[in-house]
Amino acid sequence: MKKFLTLAIIICAIAFRAAALTVGQQADSAYNKENYREAIALYLQSISEEGKSSTAYYNLGNAYFRNDNLGKAVLSYERALKLDPANKDARQNLDFVKSRIQDRPEDDTSFFTALHRGTVSSFHPDTWAWIAFAVFLLLAGSAALYMFSNNVLLRKTGFFGGAVLLFIFIYVITVAADAAATARSHESAVVITPSTQLSSAPRAARTSSDKVVTIHEGTRVEIIDSVATPDDPVSPKWYEVKINNSTRAWLRASDVERI
């Protein structure tokens, strides 16, 4: 009888401890035990119940990668970076997974455009707003130095320094606005199926004149337009997408998921 009571107490203690863990902690435990499918389900439940976070999506991406689901891994890392562009672990893992995917479209953007995008994605929009505020204070200080100082050297410093700071302030404001727009945008998407077909029209290929190109999971696309096709047996909705600045085509909406 005593052994039975002891066993019952141990079982109750284990059950209480498991119940005391948050869903996210349970997901971490499943991941550490290499039970990646269970970890994925628990991370998704954690995001749904406990809220979105860059860390949660990063962990989810790791679980998807370990489960050989590269498309979902890319999607999760992209979502982690959207919430926190400074998440270096997510960025490193994203770059690694992208090196493993089958399709790596050539980036035909100009050097300055790519540089600007990299600058925009380096910090959270709120961080850029604070940087803009700090630059504005420096600009105000330079203006005050120019207007109220009696020293010629200090006035010149205030004038030329203010001119440089004005340019920096305008650019930082632009970057902050672009970062905020990027954070709110849901036009980027990732292919989550093993493969999908790019078509020249919003329908499955019917004749040899319909140009078709196959792309694979993990490929990132930008959604330009969408069209409903309720009579289409293949897909009730199609997206017009852009892979780079020169490639535009249509694909099934069900084959991608928005970031």
mmCIF file of N, CA and C in Angstrom, residues 96-189:
data_model
loop_
_atom_site.group_PDB
_atom_site.id
_atom_site.type_symbol
_atom_site.label_atom_id
_atom_site.label_comp_id
_atom_site.label_asym_id
_atom_site.label_seq_id
_atom_site.Cartn_x
_atom_site.Cartn_y
_atom_site.Cartn_z
ATOM 1 N N PHE A 96 22.184 30.084 -43.782
ATOM 2 C CA PHE A 96 22.627 28.692 -43.925
ATOM 3 C C PHE A 96 21.578 27.857 -44.664
ATOM 4 N N VAL A 97 20.309 28.007 -44.263
ATOM 5 C CA VAL A 97 19.246 27.226 -44.904
ATOM 6 C C VAL A 97 19.106 27.630 -46.368
ATOM 7 N N LYS A 98 19.229 28.921 -46.663
ATOM 8 C CA LYS A 98 19.134 29.374 -48.056
ATOM 9 C C LYS A 98 20.224 28.755 -48.910
ATOM 10 N N SER A 99 21.372 28.463 -48.310
ATOM 11 C CA SER A 99 22.446 27.823 -49.071
ATOM 12 C C SER A 99 22.125 26.368 -49.384
ATOM 13 N N ARG A 100 21.100 25.818 -48.710
ATOM 14 C CA ARG A 100 20.723 24.423 -48.917
ATOM 15 C C ARG A 100 19.539 24.260 -49.870
ATOM 16 N N ILE A 101 18.809 25.357 -50.133
ATOM 17 C CA ILE A 101 17.631 25.210 -50.981
ATOM 18 C C ILE A 101 18.051 25.096 -52.444
ATOM 19 N N GLN A 102 17.166 24.552 -53.249
ATOM 20 C CA GLN A 102 17.511 24.225 -54.638
ATOM 21 C C GLN A 102 17.553 25.460 -55.530
ATOM 22 N N ASP A 103 16.671 26.427 -55.270
ATOM 23 C CA ASP A 103 16.597 27.618 -56.126
ATOM 24 C C ASP A 103 17.179 28.817 -55.392
ATOM 25 N N ARG A 104 18.149 29.467 -56.026
ATOM 26 C CA ARG A 104 18.705 30.700 -55.488
ATOM 27 C C ARG A 104 18.729 31.739 -56.604
ATOM 28 N N PRO A 105 17.589 32.433 -56.799
ATOM 29 C CA PRO A 105 17.496 33.396 -57.901
ATOM 30 C C PRO A 105 18.553 34.481 -57.794
ATOM 31 N N GLU A 106 19.085 34.853 -58.941
ATOM 32 C CA GLU A 106 20.094 35.905 -58.966
ATOM 33 C C GLU A 106 19.460 37.240 -58.580
ATOM 34 N N ASP A 107 20.111 37.950 -57.666
ATOM 35 C CA ASP A 107 19.623 39.256 -57.233
ATOM 36 C C ASP A 107 20.124 40.306 -58.221
ATOM 37 N N ASP A 108 19.187 40.873 -58.986
ATOM 38 C CA ASP A 108 19.589 41.860 -60.000
ATOM 39 C C ASP A 108 19.317 43.291 -59.556
ATOM 40 N N THR A 109 19.171 43.516 -58.250
ATOM 41 C CA THR A 109 18.984 44.878 -57.767
ATOM 42 C C THR A 109 20.311 45.625 -57.829
ATOM 43 N N SER A 110 20.238 46.938 -57.916
ATOM 44 C CA SER A 110 21.445 47.748 -57.987
ATOM 45 C C SER A 110 22.170 47.735 -56.641
ATOM 46 N N PHE A 111 23.438 48.147 -56.672
ATOM 47 C CA PHE A 111 24.249 48.146 -55.454
ATOM 48 C C PHE A 111 23.641 49.055 -54.396
ATOM 49 N N PHE A 112 23.214 50.250 -54.785
ATOM 50 C CA PHE A 112 22.697 51.201 -53.813
ATOM 51 C C PHE A 112 21.344 50.753 -53.255
ATOM 52 N N THR A 113 20.531 50.124 -54.093
ATOM 53 C CA THR A 113 19.248 49.600 -53.609
ATOM 54 C C THR A 113 19.471 48.489 -52.600
ATOM 55 N N ALA A 114 20.400 47.597 -52.905
ATOM 56 C CA ALA A 114 20.715 46.509 -51.981
ATOM 57 C C ALA A 114 21.294 47.056 -50.677
ATOM 58 N N LEU A 115 22.130 48.086 -50.782
ATOM 59 C CA LEU A 115 22.718 48.699 -49.592
ATOM 60 C C LEU A 115 21.636 49.337 -48.721
ATOM 61 N N HIS A 116 20.690 50.021 -49.380
ATOM 62 C CA HIS A 116 19.590 50.644 -48.633
ATOM 63 C C HIS A 116 18.729 49.586 -47.949
ATOM 64 N N ARG A 117 18.419 48.509 -48.638
ATOM 65 C CA ARG A 117 17.610 47.444 -48.043
ATOM 66 C C ARG A 117 18.320 46.828 -46.843
ATOM 67 N N GLY A 118 19.630 46.639 -46.984
ATOM 68 C CA GLY A 118 20.390 46.096 -45.866
ATOM 69 C C GLY A 118 20.378 47.027 -44.664
ATOM 70 N N THR A 119 20.447 48.335 -44.937
ATOM 71 C CA THR A 119 20.391 49.323 -43.857
ATOM 72 C C THR A 119 19.029 49.298 -43.184
ATOM 73 N N VAL A 120 17.962 49.253 -43.978
ATOM 74 C CA VAL A 120 16.600 49.229 -43.439
ATOM 75 C C VAL A 120 16.380 48.020 -42.544
ATOM 76 N N SER A 121 16.897 46.869 -42.960
ATOM 77 C CA SER A 121 16.651 45.627 -42.230
ATOM 78 C C SER A 121 17.609 45.402 -41.065
ATOM 79 N N SER A 122 18.505 46.338 -40.807
ATOM 80 C CA SER A 122 19.496 46.131 -39.753
ATOM 81 C C SER A 122 18.952 46.415 -38.360
ATOM 82 N N PHE A 123 17.882 47.246 -38.264
ATOM 83 C CA PHE A 123 17.312 47.573 -36.959
ATOM 84 C C PHE A 123 15.794 47.559 -37.023
ATOM 85 N N HIS A 124 15.190 47.454 -35.843
ATOM 86 C CA HIS A 124 13.737 47.551 -35.708
ATOM 87 C C HIS A 124 13.305 48.990 -36.014
ATOM 88 N N PRO A 125 12.089 49.193 -36.562
ATOM 89 C CA PRO A 125 11.613 50.562 -36.852
ATOM 90 C C PRO A 125 11.682 51.495 -35.651
ATOM 91 N N ASP A 126 11.387 50.988 -34.450
ATOM 92 C CA ASP A 126 11.458 51.837 -33.253
ATOM 93 C C ASP A 126 12.889 52.302 -32.996
ATOM 94 N N THR A 127 13.847 51.417 -33.247
ATOM 95 C CA THR A 127 15.252 51.792 -33.065
ATOM 96 C C THR A 127 15.647 52.896 -34.035
ATOM 97 N N TRP A 128 15.203 52.773 -35.288
ATOM 98 C CA TRP A 128 15.489 53.818 -36.264
ATOM 99 C C TRP A 128 14.834 55.146 -35.869
ATOM 100 N N ALA A 129 13.646 55.083 -35.269
ATOM 101 C CA ALA A 129 12.982 56.306 -34.816
ATOM 102 C C ALA A 129 13.806 56.994 -33.726
ATOM 103 N N TRP A 130 14.359 56.227 -32.803
ATOM 104 C CA TRP A 130 15.196 56.805 -31.751
ATOM 105 C C TRP A 130 16.497 57.361 -32.330
ATOM 106 N N ILE A 131 17.052 56.670 -33.326
ATOM 107 C CA ILE A 131 18.264 57.187 -33.981
ATOM 108 C C ILE A 131 17.956 58.522 -34.656
ATOM 109 N N ALA A 132 16.807 58.611 -35.318
ATOM 110 C CA ALA A 132 16.404 59.865 -35.963
ATOM 111 C C ALA A 132 16.258 60.974 -34.927
ATOM 112 N N PHE A 133 15.691 60.648 -33.768
ATOM 113 C CA PHE A 133 15.520 61.642 -32.710
ATOM 114 C C PHE A 133 16.879 62.130 -32.198
ATOM 115 N N ALA A 134 17.835 61.198 -32.044
ATOM 116 C CA ALA A 134 19.175 61.569 -31.588
ATOM 117 C C ALA A 134 19.872 62.468 -32.605
ATOM 118 N N VAL A 135 19.732 62.149 -33.886
ATOM 119 C CA VAL A 135 20.338 62.979 -34.933
ATOM 120 C C VAL A 135 19.689 64.361 -34.948
ATOM 121 N N PHE A 136 18.378 64.416 -34.711
ATOM 122 C CA PHE A 136 17.682 65.704 -34.667
ATOM 123 C C PHE A 136 18.215 66.578 -33.534
ATOM 124 N N LEU A 137 18.493 65.972 -32.380
ATOM 125 C CA LEU A 137 19.055 66.746 -31.264
ATOM 126 C C LEU A 137 20.432 67.303 -31.623
ATOM 127 N N LEU A 138 21.244 66.493 -32.288
ATOM 128 C CA LEU A 138 22.551 66.967 -32.734
ATOM 129 C C LEU A 138 22.409 68.090 -33.756
ATOM 130 N N LEU A 139 21.419 67.944 -34.642
ATOM 131 C CA LEU A 139 21.161 68.978 -35.642
ATOM 132 C C LEU A 139 20.741 70.278 -34.977
ATOM 133 N N ALA A 140 19.870 70.185 -33.982
ATOM 134 C CA ALA A 140 19.440 71.380 -33.249
ATOM 135 C C ALA A 140 20.617 72.026 -32.532
ATOM 136 N N GLY A 141 21.506 71.183 -31.976
ATOM 137 C CA GLY A 141 22.692 71.715 -31.317
ATOM 138 C C GLY A 141 23.612 72.441 -32.287
ATOM 139 N N SER A 142 23.774 71.880 -33.490
ATOM 140 C CA SER A 142 24.603 72.530 -34.508
ATOM 141 C C SER A 142 23.997 73.859 -34.934
ATOM 142 N N ALA A 143 22.673 73.920 -35.079
ATOM 143 C CA ALA A 143 21.997 75.164 -35.451
ATOM 144 C C ALA A 143 22.168 76.215 -34.367
ATOM 145 N N ALA A 144 22.052 75.784 -33.100
ATOM 146 C CA ALA A 144 22.229 76.722 -31.987
ATOM 147 C C ALA A 144 23.664 77.244 -31.946
ATOM 148 N N LEU A 145 24.619 76.357 -32.222
ATOM 149 C CA LEU A 145 26.025 76.749 -32.240
ATOM 150 C C LEU A 145 26.283 77.798 -33.316
ATOM 151 N N TYR A 146 25.679 77.606 -34.468
ATOM 152 C CA TYR A 146 25.863 78.546 -35.575
ATOM 153 C C TYR A 146 25.197 79.899 -35.285
ATOM 154 N N MET A 147 24.026 79.885 -34.688
ATOM 155 C CA MET A 147 23.272 81.125 -34.499
ATOM 156 C C MET A 147 23.733 81.939 -33.296
ATOM 157 N N PHE A 148 24.213 81.266 -32.259
ATOM 158 C CA PHE A 148 24.455 81.992 -31.011
ATOM 159 C C PHE A 148 25.927 82.094 -30.612
ATOM 160 N N SER A 149 26.801 81.373 -31.295
ATOM 161 C CA SER A 149 28.208 81.437 -30.932
ATOM 162 C C SER A 149 28.870 82.678 -31.544
ATOM 163 N N ASN A 150 29.797 83.286 -30.791
ATOM 164 C CA ASN A 150 30.554 84.448 -31.290
ATOM 165 C C ASN A 150 31.885 84.040 -31.899
ATOM 166 N N ASN A 151 32.243 82.790 -31.729
ATOM 167 C CA ASN A 151 33.501 82.282 -32.261
ATOM 168 C C ASN A 151 33.298 81.843 -33.713
ATOM 169 N N VAL A 152 34.143 82.370 -34.603
ATOM 170 C CA VAL A 152 33.993 82.088 -36.033
ATOM 171 C C VAL A 152 34.177 80.598 -36.321
ATOM 172 N N LEU A 153 35.168 79.975 -35.678
ATOM 173 C CA LEU A 153 35.427 78.550 -35.913
ATOM 174 C C LEU A 153 34.227 77.708 -35.475
ATOM 175 N N LEU A 154 33.660 78.064 -34.317
ATOM 176 C CA LEU A 154 32.503 77.311 -33.841
ATOM 177 C C LEU A 154 31.293 77.527 -34.742
ATOM 178 N N ARG A 155 31.157 78.740 -35.270
ATOM 179 C CA ARG A 155 30.033 79.000 -36.179
ATOM 180 C C ARG A 155 30.170 78.181 -37.461
ATOM 181 N N LYS A 156 31.403 78.105 -37.982
ATOM 182 C CA LYS A 156 31.635 77.288 -39.179
ATOM 183 C C LYS A 156 31.372 75.806 -38.885
ATOM 184 N N THR A 157 31.814 75.366 -37.711
ATOM 185 C CA THR A 157 31.568 73.978 -37.329
ATOM 186 C C THR A 157 30.071 73.693 -37.252
ATOM 187 N N GLY A 158 29.346 74.640 -36.644
ATOM 188 C CA GLY A 158 27.900 74.483 -36.543
ATOM 189 C C GLY A 158 27.233 74.474 -37.905
ATOM 190 N N PHE A 159 27.697 75.323 -38.820
ATOM 191 C CA PHE A 159 27.080 75.421 -40.146
ATOM 192 C C PHE A 159 27.323 74.163 -40.973
ATOM 193 N N PHE A 160 28.600 73.792 -41.124
ATOM 194 C CA PHE A 160 28.909 72.633 -41.966
ATOM 195 C C PHE A 160 28.479 71.316 -41.293
ATOM 196 N N GLY A 161 28.651 71.258 -39.966
ATOM 197 C CA GLY A 161 28.187 70.067 -39.257
ATOM 198 C C GLY A 161 26.679 69.921 -39.362
ATOM 199 N N GLY A 162 25.975 71.055 -39.286
ATOM 200 C CA GLY A 162 24.522 71.021 -39.412
ATOM 201 C C GLY A 162 24.082 70.579 -40.795
ATOM 202 N N ALA A 163 24.834 70.997 -41.824
ATOM 203 C CA ALA A 163 24.491 70.586 -43.192
ATOM 204 C C ALA A 163 24.616 69.071 -43.349
ATOM 205 N N VAL A 164 25.691 68.506 -42.784
ATOM 206 C CA VAL A 164 25.887 67.056 -42.853
ATOM 207 C C VAL A 164 24.808 66.340 -42.050
ATOM 208 N N LEU A 165 24.522 66.847 -40.853
ATOM 209 C CA LEU A 165 23.517 66.223 -40.000
ATOM 210 C C LEU A 165 22.120 66.314 -40.604
ATOM 211 N N LEU A 166 21.845 67.387 -41.338
ATOM 212 C CA LEU A 166 20.548 67.520 -41.998
ATOM 213 C C LEU A 166 20.370 66.412 -43.038
ATOM 214 N N PHE A 167 21.418 66.160 -43.812
ATOM 215 C CA PHE A 167 21.371 65.083 -44.796
ATOM 216 C C PHE A 167 21.168 63.731 -44.102
ATOM 217 N N ILE A 168 21.928 63.516 -43.009
ATOM 218 C CA ILE A 168 21.801 62.248 -42.270
ATOM 219 C C ILE A 168 20.409 62.117 -41.678
ATOM 220 N N PHE A 169 19.871 63.209 -41.142
ATOM 221 C CA PHE A 169 18.542 63.178 -40.532
ATOM 222 C C PHE A 169 17.480 62.804 -41.554
ATOM 223 N N ILE A 170 17.551 63.405 -42.739
ATOM 224 C CA ILE A 170 16.568 63.097 -43.791
ATOM 225 C C ILE A 170 16.660 61.630 -44.191
ATOM 226 N N TYR A 171 17.886 61.116 -44.318
ATOM 227 C CA TYR A 171 18.044 59.714 -44.714
ATOM 228 C C TYR A 171 17.543 58.770 -43.622
ATOM 229 N N VAL A 172 17.861 59.079 -42.368
ATOM 230 C CA VAL A 172 17.429 58.203 -41.270
ATOM 231 C C VAL A 172 15.906 58.199 -41.168
ATOM 232 N N ILE A 173 15.278 59.363 -41.378
ATOM 233 C CA ILE A 173 13.813 59.417 -41.381
ATOM 234 C C ILE A 173 13.258 58.520 -42.493
ATOM 235 N N THR A 174 13.899 58.568 -43.670
ATOM 236 C CA THR A 174 13.477 57.718 -44.786
ATOM 237 C C THR A 174 13.630 56.246 -44.438
ATOM 238 N N VAL A 175 14.759 55.898 -43.825
ATOM 239 C CA VAL A 175 15.003 54.515 -43.428
ATOM 240 C C VAL A 175 13.974 54.061 -42.398
ATOM 241 N N ALA A 176 13.682 54.921 -41.417
ATOM 242 C CA ALA A 176 12.700 54.572 -40.395
ATOM 243 C C ALA A 176 11.320 54.332 -41.008
ATOM 244 N N ALA A 177 10.942 55.180 -41.970
ATOM 245 C CA ALA A 177 9.651 55.017 -42.639
ATOM 246 C C ALA A 177 9.614 53.723 -43.443
ATOM 247 N N ASP A 178 10.702 53.425 -44.156
ATOM 248 C CA ASP A 178 10.759 52.183 -44.942
ATOM 249 C C ASP A 178 10.756 50.956 -44.035
ATOM 250 N N ALA A 179 11.440 51.044 -42.888
ATOM 251 C CA ALA A 179 11.459 49.920 -41.947
ATOM 252 C C ALA A 179 10.069 49.670 -41.379
ATOM 253 N N ALA A 180 9.341 50.743 -41.079
ATOM 254 C CA ALA A 180 7.983 50.597 -40.563
ATOM 255 C C ALA A 180 7.067 49.998 -41.622
ATOM 256 N N ALA A 181 7.225 50.458 -42.877
ATOM 257 C CA ALA A 181 6.403 49.921 -43.967
ATOM 258 C C ALA A 181 6.701 48.449 -44.194
ATOM 259 N N THR A 182 7.971 48.060 -44.099
ATOM 260 C CA THR A 182 8.354 46.660 -44.270
ATOM 261 C C THR A 182 7.768 45.798 -43.164
ATOM 262 N N ALA A 183 7.775 46.319 -41.932
ATOM 263 C CA ALA A 183 7.238 45.563 -40.803
ATOM 264 C C ALA A 183 5.738 45.339 -40.943
ATOM 265 N N ARG A 184 5.043 46.297 -41.570
ATOM 266 C CA ARG A 184 3.587 46.173 -41.736
ATOM 267 C C ARG A 184 3.214 45.384 -42.986
ATOM 268 N N SER A 185 4.140 45.260 -43.919
ATOM 269 C CA SER A 185 3.837 44.632 -45.199
ATOM 270 C C SER A 185 3.730 43.117 -45.069
ATOM 271 N N HIS A 186 2.829 42.542 -45.855
ATOM 272 C CA HIS A 186 2.693 41.090 -45.929
ATOM 273 C C HIS A 186 2.751 40.632 -47.392
ATOM 274 N N GLU A 187 3.506 41.368 -48.196
ATOM 275 C CA GLU A 187 3.584 41.053 -49.622
ATOM 276 C C GLU A 187 4.672 40.034 -49.940
ATOM 277 N N SER A 188 5.560 39.796 -49.002
ATOM 278 C CA SER A 188 6.596 38.786 -49.227
ATOM 279 C C SER A 188 6.065 37.428 -48.800
ATOM 280 N N ALA A 189 6.462 36.395 -49.535
ATOM 281 C CA ALA A 189 5.991 35.036 -49.243
ATOM 282 C C ALA A 189 7.102 34.038 -49.547
#
